XYZ file of C-alpha atoms in Angstrom:
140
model
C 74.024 103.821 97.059
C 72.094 101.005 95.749
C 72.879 97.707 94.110
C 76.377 97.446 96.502
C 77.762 100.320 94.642
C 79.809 102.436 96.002
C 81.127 106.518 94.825
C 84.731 107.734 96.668
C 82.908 109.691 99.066
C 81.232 106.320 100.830
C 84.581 103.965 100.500
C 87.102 105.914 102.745
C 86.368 103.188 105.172
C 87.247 100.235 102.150
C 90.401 102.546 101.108
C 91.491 101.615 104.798
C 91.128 98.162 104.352
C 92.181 98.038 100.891
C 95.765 96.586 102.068
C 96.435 93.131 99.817
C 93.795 92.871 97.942
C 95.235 90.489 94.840
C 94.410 92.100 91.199
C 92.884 89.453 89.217
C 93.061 91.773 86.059
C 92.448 95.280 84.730
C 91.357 96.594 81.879
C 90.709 100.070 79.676
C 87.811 100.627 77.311
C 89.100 104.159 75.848
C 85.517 104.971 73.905
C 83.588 104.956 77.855
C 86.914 106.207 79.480
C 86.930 103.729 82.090
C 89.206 101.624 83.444
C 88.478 99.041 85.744
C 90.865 96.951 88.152
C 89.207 93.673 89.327
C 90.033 92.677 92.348
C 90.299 89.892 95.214
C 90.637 90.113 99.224
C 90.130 87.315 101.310
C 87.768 85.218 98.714
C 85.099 88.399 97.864
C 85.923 89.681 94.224
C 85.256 93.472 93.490
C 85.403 95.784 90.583
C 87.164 99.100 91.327
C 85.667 101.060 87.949
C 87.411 104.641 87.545
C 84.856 106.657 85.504
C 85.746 109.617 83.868
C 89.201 108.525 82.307
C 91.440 110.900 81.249
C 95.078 109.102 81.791
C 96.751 106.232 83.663
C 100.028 105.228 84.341
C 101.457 101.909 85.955
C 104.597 100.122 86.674
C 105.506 96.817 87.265
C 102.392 95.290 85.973
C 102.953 91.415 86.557
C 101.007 88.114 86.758
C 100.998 88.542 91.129
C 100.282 92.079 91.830
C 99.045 92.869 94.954
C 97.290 96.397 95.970
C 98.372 97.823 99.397
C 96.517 100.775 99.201
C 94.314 103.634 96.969
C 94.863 107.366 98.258
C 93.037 109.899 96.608
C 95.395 112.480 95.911
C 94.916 116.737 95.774
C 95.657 117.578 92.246
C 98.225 120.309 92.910
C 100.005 117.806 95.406
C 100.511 115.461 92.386
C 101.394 118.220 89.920
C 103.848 119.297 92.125
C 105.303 115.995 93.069
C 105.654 114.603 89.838
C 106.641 118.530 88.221
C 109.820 117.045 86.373
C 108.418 113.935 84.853
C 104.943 115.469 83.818
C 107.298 118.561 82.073
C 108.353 115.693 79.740
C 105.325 113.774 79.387
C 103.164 116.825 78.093
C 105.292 117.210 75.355
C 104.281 114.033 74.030
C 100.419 114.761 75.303
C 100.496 112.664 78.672
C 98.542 112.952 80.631
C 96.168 115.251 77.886
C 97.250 117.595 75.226
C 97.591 121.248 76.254
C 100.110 124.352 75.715
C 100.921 125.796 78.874
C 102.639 123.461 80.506
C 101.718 122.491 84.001
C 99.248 125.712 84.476
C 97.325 124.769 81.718
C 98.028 121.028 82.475
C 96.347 121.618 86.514
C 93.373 123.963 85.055
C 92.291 121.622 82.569
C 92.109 118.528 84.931
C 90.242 120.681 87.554
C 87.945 122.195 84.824
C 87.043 118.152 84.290
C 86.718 117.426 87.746
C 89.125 114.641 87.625
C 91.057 113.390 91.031
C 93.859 111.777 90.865
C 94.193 108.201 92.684
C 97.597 107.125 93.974
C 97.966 103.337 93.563
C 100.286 101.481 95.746
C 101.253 98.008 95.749
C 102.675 95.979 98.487
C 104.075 93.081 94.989
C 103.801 94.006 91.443
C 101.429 97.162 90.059
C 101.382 100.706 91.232
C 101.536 104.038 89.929
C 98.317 106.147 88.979
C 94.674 107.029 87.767
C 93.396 110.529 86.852
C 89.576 110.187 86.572
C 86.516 111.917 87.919
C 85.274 109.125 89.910
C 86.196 105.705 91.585
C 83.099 103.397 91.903
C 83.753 99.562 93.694
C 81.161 97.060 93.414
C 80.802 94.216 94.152
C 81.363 91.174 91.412
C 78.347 88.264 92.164
């Protein structure tokens, strides 16, 4: 792609060499449905933008977190992982509001073509992103 960006089919080789990279900060703008995580590993800064927001959730957001690795993860894998905690969290609309519990729950996300991205961290922030689309670029 051009100007250094980058969609989730051309950065399974960065995804492999993800491991440390220190976040410098993340944030959410709702109205776009975007969240981006910004990034450091060894002194080049990037911008990991998910597009296509539909939910996110972390733990153990600190000041020194440091991302091991991003897996893109099958939809039905993560539905059936996390089946127990996502039973609760739909009745408070997380991760979107539908009736039909987890059925309705895995054909609405597919319907949006949304992927869900496993984050892992070796200090500090991990958890998840459901989105349609992971960009990185590269911050001048």
């Amino acid at each position: 792609m051009s100007d250094g960006n980058q969609c989730l089919t051309d950065i399974a080789e960065h995804l492999i060499m993800a491991n440390n990279e220190r976040v410098l900060g993340y944030a959410v703008d709702y109205d776009a449905r975007e969240l981006t995580i910004r990034v450091e590993q060894q002194g080049r800064r990037l911008a990991m933008r998910f597009t296509g927001l539909v939910a996110h959730h972390f733990n153990h957001a600190g000041i020194r977190n440091v991302i091991y690795d991003i897996a893109a993860v099958p939809l039905d894998e993560f539905i059936d992982t996390e089946r127990k905690w996502l039973s609760r969290t739909l009745r408070y609309g997380f991760p979107v509001t539908v009736r039909g519990g987890l059925d309705s729950l895995r054909h609405s996300l597919s319907e949006q073509g949304c992927q869900v991205f496993d984050i892992r961290a070796s200090v500090g922030l991990c958890g998840f992103v459901i989105a349609q689309r992971l960009i990185i670029e590269q911050e001048v």
